[in-house]
Coordinates of C-alpha atoms and ligand atoms in Angstrom, one line a residue:
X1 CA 104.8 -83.8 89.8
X2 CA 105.5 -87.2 91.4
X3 CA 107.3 -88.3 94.4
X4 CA 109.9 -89.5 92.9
X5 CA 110.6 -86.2 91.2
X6 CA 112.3 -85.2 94.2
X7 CA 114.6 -88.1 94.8
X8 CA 115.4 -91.2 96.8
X9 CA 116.6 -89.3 100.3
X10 CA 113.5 -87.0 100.2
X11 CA 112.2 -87.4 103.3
X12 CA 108.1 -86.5 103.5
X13 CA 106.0 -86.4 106.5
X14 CA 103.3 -84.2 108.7
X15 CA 103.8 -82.2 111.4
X16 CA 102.3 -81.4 114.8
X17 CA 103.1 -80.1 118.7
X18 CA 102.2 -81.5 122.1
X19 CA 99.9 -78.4 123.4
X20 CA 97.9 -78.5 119.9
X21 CA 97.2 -81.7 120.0
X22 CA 97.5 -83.8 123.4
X23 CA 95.0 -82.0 125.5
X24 CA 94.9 -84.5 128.8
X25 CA 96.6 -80.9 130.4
X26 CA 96.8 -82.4 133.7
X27 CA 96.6 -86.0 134.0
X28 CA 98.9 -88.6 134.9
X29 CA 100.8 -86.5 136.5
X30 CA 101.6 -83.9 134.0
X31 CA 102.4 -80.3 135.2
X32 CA 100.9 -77.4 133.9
X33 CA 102.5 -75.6 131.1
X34 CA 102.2 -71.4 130.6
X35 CA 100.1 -72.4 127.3
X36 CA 97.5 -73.9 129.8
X37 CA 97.3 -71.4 132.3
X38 CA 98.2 -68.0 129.5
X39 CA 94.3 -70.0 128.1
X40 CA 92.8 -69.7 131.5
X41 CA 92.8 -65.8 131.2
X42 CA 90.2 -64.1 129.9
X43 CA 90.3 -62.8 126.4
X44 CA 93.7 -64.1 125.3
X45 CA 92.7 -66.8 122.6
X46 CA 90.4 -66.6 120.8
X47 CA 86.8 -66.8 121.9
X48 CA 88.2 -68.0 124.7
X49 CA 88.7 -71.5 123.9
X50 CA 91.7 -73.9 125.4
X51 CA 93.9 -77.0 124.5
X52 CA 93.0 -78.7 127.3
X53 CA 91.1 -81.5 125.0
X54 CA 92.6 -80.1 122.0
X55 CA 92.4 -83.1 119.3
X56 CA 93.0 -85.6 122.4
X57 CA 95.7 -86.9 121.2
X58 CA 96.9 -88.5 124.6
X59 CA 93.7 -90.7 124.1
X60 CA 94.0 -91.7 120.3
X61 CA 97.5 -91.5 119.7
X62 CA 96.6 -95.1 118.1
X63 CA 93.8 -93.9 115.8
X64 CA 96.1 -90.9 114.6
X65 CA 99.0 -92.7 113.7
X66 CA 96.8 -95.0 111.8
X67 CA 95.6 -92.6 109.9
X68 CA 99.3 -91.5 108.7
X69 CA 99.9 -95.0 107.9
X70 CA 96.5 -95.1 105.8
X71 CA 97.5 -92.1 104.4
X72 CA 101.2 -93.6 103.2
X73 CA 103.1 -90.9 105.4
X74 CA 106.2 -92.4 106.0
X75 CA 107.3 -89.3 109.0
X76 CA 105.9 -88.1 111.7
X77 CA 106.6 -85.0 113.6
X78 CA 105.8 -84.1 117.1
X79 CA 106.8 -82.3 120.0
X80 CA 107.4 -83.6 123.3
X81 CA 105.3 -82.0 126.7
X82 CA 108.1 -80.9 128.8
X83 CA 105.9 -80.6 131.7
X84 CA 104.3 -84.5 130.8
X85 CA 107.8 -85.4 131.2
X86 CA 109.1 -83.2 133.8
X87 CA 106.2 -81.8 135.4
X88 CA 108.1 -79.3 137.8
X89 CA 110.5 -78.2 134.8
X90 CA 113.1 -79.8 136.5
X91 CA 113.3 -83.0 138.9
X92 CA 111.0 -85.0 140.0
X93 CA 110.5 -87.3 136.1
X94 CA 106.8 -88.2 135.6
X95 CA 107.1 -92.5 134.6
X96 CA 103.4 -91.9 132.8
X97 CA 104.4 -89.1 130.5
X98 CA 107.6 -91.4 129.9
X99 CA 105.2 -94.0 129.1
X100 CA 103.2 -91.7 126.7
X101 CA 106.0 -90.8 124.7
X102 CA 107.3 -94.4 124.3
X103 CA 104.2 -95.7 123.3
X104 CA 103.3 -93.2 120.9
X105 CA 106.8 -94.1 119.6
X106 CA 106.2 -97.4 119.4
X107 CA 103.3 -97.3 117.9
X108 CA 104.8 -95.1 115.1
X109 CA 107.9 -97.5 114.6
X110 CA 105.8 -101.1 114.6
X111 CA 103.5 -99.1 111.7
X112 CA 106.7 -98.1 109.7
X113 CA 106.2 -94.1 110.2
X114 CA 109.6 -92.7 111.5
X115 CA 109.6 -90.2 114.6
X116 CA 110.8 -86.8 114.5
X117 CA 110.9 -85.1 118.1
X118 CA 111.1 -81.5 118.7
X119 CA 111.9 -80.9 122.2
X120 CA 110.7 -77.4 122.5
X121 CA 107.2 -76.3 120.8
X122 CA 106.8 -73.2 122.9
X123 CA 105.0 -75.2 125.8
X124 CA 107.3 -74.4 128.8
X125 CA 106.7 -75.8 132.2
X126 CA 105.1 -72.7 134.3
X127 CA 107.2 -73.7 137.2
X128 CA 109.8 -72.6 135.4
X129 CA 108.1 -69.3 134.2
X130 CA 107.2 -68.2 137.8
X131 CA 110.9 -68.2 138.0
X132 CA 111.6 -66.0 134.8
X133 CA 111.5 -68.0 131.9
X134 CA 113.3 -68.0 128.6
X135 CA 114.6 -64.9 130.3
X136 CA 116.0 -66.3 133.4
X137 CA 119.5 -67.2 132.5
X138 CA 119.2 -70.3 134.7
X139 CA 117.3 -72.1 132.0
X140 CA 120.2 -72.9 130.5
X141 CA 120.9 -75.4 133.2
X142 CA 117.1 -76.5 132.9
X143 CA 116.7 -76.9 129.2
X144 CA 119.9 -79.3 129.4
X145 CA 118.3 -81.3 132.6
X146 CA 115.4 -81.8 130.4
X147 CA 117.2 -82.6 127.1
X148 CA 119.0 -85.5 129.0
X149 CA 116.0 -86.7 130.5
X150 CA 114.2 -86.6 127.0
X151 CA 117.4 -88.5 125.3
X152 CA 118.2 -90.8 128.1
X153 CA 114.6 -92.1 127.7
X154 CA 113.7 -92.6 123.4
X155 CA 117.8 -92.7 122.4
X156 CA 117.6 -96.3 121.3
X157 CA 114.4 -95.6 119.0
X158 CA 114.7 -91.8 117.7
X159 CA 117.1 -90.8 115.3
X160 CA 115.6 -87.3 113.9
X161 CA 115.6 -84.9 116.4
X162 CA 114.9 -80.9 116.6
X163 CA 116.2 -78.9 119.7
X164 CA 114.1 -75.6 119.4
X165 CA 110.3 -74.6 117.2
X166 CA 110.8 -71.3 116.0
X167 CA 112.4 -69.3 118.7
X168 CA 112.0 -66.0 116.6
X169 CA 107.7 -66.8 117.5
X170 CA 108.0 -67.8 121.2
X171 CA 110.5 -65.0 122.1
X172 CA 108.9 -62.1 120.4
X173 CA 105.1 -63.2 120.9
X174 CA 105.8 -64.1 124.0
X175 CA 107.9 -61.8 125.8
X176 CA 108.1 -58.3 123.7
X177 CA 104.6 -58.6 121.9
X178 CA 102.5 -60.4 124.5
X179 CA 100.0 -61.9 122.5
X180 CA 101.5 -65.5 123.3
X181 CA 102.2 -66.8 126.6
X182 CA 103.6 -65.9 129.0
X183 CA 102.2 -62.8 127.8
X184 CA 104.7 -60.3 128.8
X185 CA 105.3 -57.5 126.7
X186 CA 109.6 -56.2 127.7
X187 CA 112.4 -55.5 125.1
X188 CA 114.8 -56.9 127.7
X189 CA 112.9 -59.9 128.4
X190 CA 112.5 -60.3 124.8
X191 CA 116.0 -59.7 124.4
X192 CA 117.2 -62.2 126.7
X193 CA 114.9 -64.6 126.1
X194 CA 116.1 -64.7 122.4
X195 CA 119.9 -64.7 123.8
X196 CA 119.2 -67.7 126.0
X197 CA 117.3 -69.3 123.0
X198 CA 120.0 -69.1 120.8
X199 CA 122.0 -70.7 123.7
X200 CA 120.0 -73.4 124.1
X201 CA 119.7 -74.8 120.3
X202 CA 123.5 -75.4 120.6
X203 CA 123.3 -76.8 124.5
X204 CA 120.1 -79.0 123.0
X205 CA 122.7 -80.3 120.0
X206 CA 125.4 -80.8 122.2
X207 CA 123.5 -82.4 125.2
X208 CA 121.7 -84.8 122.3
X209 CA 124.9 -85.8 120.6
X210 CA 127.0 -86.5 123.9
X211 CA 125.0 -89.9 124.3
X212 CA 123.8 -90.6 120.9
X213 CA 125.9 -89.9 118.5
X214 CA 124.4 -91.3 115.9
X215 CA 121.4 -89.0 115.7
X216 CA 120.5 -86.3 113.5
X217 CA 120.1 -83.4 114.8
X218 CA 118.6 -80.0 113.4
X219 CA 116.6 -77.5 115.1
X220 CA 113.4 -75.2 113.2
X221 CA 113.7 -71.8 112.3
X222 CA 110.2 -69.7 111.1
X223 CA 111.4 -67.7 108.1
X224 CA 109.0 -65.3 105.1
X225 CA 110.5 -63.8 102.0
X226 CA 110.9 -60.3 103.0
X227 CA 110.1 -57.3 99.9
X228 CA 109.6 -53.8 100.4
X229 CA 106.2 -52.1 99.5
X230 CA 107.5 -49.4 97.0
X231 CA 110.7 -48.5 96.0
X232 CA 111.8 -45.6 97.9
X233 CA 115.1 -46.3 99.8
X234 CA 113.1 -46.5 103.4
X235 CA 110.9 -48.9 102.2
X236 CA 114.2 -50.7 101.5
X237 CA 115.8 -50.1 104.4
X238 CA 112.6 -51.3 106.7
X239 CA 112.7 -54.7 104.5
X240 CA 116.5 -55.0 105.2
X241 CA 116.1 -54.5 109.0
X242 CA 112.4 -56.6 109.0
X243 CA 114.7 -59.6 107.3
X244 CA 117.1 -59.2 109.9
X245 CA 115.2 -59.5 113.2
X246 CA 112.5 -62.2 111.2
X247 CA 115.1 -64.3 109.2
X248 CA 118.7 -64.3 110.6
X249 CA 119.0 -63.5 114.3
X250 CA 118.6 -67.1 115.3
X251 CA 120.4 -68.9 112.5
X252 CA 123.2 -66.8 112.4
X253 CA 124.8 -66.9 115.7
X254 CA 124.5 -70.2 115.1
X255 CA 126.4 -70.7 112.5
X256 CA 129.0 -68.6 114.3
X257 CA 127.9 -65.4 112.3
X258 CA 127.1 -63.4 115.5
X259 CA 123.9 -61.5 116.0
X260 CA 122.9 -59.2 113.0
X261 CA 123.8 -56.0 114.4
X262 CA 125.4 -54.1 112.0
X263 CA 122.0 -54.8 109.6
X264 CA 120.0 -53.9 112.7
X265 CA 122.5 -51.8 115.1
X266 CA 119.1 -52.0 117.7
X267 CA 120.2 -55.7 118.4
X268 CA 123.2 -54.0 119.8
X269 CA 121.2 -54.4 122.8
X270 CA 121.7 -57.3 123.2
X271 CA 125.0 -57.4 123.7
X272 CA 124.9 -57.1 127.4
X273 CA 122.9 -60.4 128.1
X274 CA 126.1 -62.0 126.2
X275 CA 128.2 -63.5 128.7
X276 CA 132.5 -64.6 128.3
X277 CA 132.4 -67.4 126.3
X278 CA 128.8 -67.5 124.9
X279 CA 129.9 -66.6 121.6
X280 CA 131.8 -70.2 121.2
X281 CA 128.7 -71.4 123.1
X282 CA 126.6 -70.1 120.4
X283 CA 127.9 -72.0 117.5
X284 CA 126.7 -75.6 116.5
X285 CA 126.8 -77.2 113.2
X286 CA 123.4 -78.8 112.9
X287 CA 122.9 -82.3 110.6
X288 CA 120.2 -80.3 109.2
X289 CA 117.8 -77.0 109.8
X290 CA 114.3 -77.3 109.5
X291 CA 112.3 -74.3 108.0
X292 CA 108.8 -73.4 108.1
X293 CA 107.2 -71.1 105.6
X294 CA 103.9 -70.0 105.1
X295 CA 103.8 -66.7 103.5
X296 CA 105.9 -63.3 102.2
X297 CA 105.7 -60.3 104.2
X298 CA 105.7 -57.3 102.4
X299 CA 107.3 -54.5 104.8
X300 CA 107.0 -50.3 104.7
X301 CA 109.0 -48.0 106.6
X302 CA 106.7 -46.4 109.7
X303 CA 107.8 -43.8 111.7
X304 CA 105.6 -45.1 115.1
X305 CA 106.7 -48.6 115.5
X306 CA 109.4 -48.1 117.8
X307 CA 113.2 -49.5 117.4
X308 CA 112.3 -51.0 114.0
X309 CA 110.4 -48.2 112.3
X310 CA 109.1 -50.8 109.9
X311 CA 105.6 -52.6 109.6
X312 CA 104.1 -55.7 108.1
X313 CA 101.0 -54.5 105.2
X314 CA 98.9 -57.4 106.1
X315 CA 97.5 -59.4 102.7
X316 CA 94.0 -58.2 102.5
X317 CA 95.2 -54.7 102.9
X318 CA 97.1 -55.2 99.9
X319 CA 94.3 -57.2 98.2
X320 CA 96.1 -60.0 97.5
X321 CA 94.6 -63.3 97.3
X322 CA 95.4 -65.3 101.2
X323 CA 94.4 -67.9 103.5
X324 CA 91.8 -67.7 107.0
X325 CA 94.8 -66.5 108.7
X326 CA 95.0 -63.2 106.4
X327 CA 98.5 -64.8 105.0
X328 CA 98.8 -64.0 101.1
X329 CA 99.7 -66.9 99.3
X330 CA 102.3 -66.4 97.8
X331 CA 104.7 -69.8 96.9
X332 CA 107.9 -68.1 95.5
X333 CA 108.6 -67.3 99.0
X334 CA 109.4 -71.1 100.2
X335 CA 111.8 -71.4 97.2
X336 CA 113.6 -68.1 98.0
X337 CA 113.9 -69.0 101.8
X338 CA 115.4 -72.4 100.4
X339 CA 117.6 -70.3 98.2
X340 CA 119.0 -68.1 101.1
X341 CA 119.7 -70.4 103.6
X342 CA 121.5 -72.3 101.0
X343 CA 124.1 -70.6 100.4
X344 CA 125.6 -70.4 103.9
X345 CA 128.2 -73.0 103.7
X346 CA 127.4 -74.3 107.2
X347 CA 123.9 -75.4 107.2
X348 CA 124.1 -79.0 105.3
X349 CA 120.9 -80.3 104.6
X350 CA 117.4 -78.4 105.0
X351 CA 113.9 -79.7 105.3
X352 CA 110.8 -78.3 105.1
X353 CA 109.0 -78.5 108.8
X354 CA 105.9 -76.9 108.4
X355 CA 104.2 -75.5 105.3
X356 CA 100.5 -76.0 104.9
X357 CA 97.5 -73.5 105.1
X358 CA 94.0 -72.7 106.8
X359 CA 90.9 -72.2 104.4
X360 CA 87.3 -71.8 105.0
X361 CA 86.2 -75.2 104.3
X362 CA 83.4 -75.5 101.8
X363 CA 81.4 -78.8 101.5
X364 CA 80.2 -80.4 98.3
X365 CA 78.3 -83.1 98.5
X366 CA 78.3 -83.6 102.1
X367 CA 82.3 -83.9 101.9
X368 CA 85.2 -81.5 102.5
X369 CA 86.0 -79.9 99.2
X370 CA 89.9 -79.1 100.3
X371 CA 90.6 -77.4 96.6
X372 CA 92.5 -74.4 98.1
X373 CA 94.2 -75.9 100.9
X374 CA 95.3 -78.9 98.2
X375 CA 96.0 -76.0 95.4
X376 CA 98.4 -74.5 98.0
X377 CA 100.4 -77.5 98.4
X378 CA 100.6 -78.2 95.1
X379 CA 102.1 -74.7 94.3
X380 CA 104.4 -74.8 97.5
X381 CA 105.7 -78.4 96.3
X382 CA 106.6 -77.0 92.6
X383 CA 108.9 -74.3 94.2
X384 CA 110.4 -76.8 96.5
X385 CA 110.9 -79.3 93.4
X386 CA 112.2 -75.9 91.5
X387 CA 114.9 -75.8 94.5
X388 CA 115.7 -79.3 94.6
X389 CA 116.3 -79.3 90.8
X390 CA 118.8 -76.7 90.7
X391 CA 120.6 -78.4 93.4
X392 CA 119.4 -76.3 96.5
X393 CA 120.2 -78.3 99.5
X394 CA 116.4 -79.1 100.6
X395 CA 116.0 -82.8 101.0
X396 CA 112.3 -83.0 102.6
X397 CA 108.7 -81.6 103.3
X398 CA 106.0 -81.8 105.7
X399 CA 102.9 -80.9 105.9
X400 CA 101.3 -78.5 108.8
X401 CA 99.3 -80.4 110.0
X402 CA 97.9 -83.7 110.8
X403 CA 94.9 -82.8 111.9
X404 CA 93.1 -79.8 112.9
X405 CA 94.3 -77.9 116.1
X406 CA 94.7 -75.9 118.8
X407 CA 96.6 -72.6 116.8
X408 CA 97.4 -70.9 119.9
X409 CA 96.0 -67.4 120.3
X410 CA 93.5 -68.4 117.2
X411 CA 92.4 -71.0 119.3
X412 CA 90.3 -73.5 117.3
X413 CA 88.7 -71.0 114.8
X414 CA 91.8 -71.9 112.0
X415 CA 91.8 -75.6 110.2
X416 CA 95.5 -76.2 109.0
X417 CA 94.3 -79.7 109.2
X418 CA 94.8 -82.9 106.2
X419 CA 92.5 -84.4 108.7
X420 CA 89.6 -82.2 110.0
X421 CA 89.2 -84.6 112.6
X422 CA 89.2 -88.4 114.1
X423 CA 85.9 -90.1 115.1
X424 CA 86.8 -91.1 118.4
X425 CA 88.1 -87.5 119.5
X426 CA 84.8 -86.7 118.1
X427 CA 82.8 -88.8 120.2
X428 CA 84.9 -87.6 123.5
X429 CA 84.5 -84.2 122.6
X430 CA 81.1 -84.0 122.3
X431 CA 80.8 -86.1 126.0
X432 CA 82.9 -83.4 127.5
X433 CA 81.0 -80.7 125.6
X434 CA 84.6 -78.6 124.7
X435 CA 82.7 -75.2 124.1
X436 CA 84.9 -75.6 120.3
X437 CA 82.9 -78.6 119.3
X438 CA 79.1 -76.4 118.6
X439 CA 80.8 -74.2 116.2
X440 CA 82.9 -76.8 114.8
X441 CA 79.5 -78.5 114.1
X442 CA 78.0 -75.2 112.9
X443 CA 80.7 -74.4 110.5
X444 CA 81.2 -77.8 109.0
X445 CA 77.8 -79.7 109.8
Ligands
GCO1 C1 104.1 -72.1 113.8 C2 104.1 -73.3 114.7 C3 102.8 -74.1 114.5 C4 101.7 -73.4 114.0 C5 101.6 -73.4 112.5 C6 100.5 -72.7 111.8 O1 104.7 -72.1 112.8 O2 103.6 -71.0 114.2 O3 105.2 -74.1 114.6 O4 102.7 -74.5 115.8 O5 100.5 -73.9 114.5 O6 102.8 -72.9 112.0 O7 100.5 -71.3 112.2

């Protein structure tokens, strides 16, 4: 396999988000975001650890990005701080976290690495969650405040742009499931968190192209190849509905397909968040959709789970071969998401955001022998090049993640990492003692 396998327009890069990464939670002026205070609680990520240093980031944005351009990475992805930039939610603009994002944009251009800015990466302001959220209607009107601030600020510089990271993952974990922040665990909130999500991707595209035209915009959507665990018809059914709710209520209404319903008549509940007019709201025809795939789900029928009456086996039930975060690896899947999305005639160019994996990392010879995580991107890579050869629409891959990070309610105990970690973040880390840092130095030495 060779790069230039995949063609001249592939674009290839890594990937990362603000609360994973930045730490600096609340200086120079930045507000709080519900990631910060959903780690203050006790017992909601693991062993109670916290991005508030995460990989410091804000710090060594300069020693990071020189490390993508000593690694020939010619993209970068990252996530802007809403709260850095707007530390009320809406308002009063910080001038420092402006600064921040400039420079670190900057710094990418005058080393020849191209930005790619997601607005959203799950890290809302928590101003704006003491006021309801994603499932206060209202942020409609807040999202659009901070788009404008966000393209008013990096137009001239940023051409790649993505409105939303994986709205299926912030809705459901954190409004229906809980296990994310802001923790809250209602269908309704969950329900019209995902409405005003879907909302917002198109209000992000439209706000972004009204004063730069010229940009490309695309948003993220989390996807898994969905098969059933036998093949008795409720099996079936379960992987039908699990596809549904996991792969196509976010894209489709999008692409002016409406809600899944009639797949999974539960969404039907959804309807009355749906206001006159959303449904021309709704529809936005993206430059490009970026999706991230890790994994296959394999999905059985179960009678307890409410409304869906399906479940996820997870991989070391099944005794399948998978990665630290219990994820079977299982590569066919990226190509088959390729394949699907595909063949909806209104999605025009796709790119891989994410795909990457976390392994136990085993030394040899004092190094980092990164055989698995390396064998994993090599198989991952050969189903994308499968794709691209028969003419699939992907045009572009990156990596999850730079370096090591904060992965949310795993906290730090997961290394999705190319880079375990940077020397000076090292350095500060162990002067402020981040409680991480001893098992960091107990599992790797
Ligand atoms: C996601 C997020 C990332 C994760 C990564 C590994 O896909 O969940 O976009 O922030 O850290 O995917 O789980």
């Amino acid at each position: 396999m060779k790069n230039s396998d995949f063609g001249e327009s592939f674009v290839w890069g890594v990937s990362s988000s603000a609360l994973q990464t930045e730490g600096a939670f609340n200086n120079d002026g930045k507000g709080l975001s519900i990631w910060d205070e959903f780690s203050k609680k006790k017992n909601k990520i693991l062993n109670n650890d916290s991005p508030a240093i995460a990989c410091d980031f804000y710090n060594n944005y300069k020693e990071d990005i020189a490390l993508i351009k000593q690694l020939g990475i010619p993209n970068f992805r990252f996530s802007l701080s809403w709260s850095r930039i707007l530390p009320n939610g809406t308002g009063k603009i910080n001038q420092q976290g402006i600064e921040f994002y400039n420079n670190v944009i900057d710094t990418c251009i005058e080393s020849g690495i191209e930005p790619w800015i997601t607005l959203y990466h799950w890290d809302l302001p928590l101003e704006l969650e003491k006021k309801g959220g994603w499932a206060n209607r209202e942020i409609l009107k807040w999202f659009e405040e901070y788009v404008t601030v966000c393209i008013y600020s990096f137009k001239r510089k940023v051409k790649h742009w993505m409105v939303l990271n994986e709205p299926m993952v912030f809705t459901g974990g954190g409004y229906f499931l809980g296990i994310h922040a802001p923790g809250k665990k209602s269908l309704s909130k969950f329900l019209s968190a995902m409405h005003h999500a879907v909302l917002c991707q198109a209000i992000g595209y439209n706000t972004i192209k009204k004063t730069h035209s010229a940009a490309l915009v695309g948003t993220t959507f989390s996807c898994s190849y969905i098969t059933p665990n036998s093949t008795s018809k409720k099996d079936a059914i379960a992987a039908i509905k699990m596809d549904a709710l996991l792969n196509r209520s976010f894209i489709e209404p999008s692409l002016g397909l409406g809600y899944p319903m009639e797949t999974f008549p539960f969404l039907k509940k959804i309807k009355k968040h749906i206001k006159n007019g959303d449904n021309e709201l709704m529809k936005v025809e993206f430059d490009f959709i970026g999706i991230q795939n890790y994994t296959r789900e394999v999905v059985a029928h179960c009678f307890y789970i409410p409304y869906l009456k399906a479940k996820i086996i997870p991989a070391n039930k099944r005794k399948v071969y998978h990665t630290k975060m219990n994820w079977e690896v299982y590569p066919e899947s990226i190509y088959k998401m390729i394949k699907k999305y595909s063949k909806h005639n209104g999605v025009k160019k796709i790119i891989i955001t994410e795909n990457g994996a976390s392994f136990k990392d085993e030394l040899t010879n004092n190094r980092i022998d990164d055989k698995e995580r390396k064998q994993y991107i090599k198989s991952n890579l050969e189903q994308v090049l499968k794709a691209k050869t028969e003419g699939l629409k992907v045009d572009g891959y990156f990596v999850w993640s730079l370096t090591d990070n904060f992965e949310w309610a795993e906290g730090y105990s997961q290394r999705f990492g190319i880079i375990h970690i940077n020397y000076n973040t090292l350095k500060r880390t162990i002067k402020e003692s981040g409680k991480w840092y001893s098992s960091f130095i107990k599992e790797s030495s």
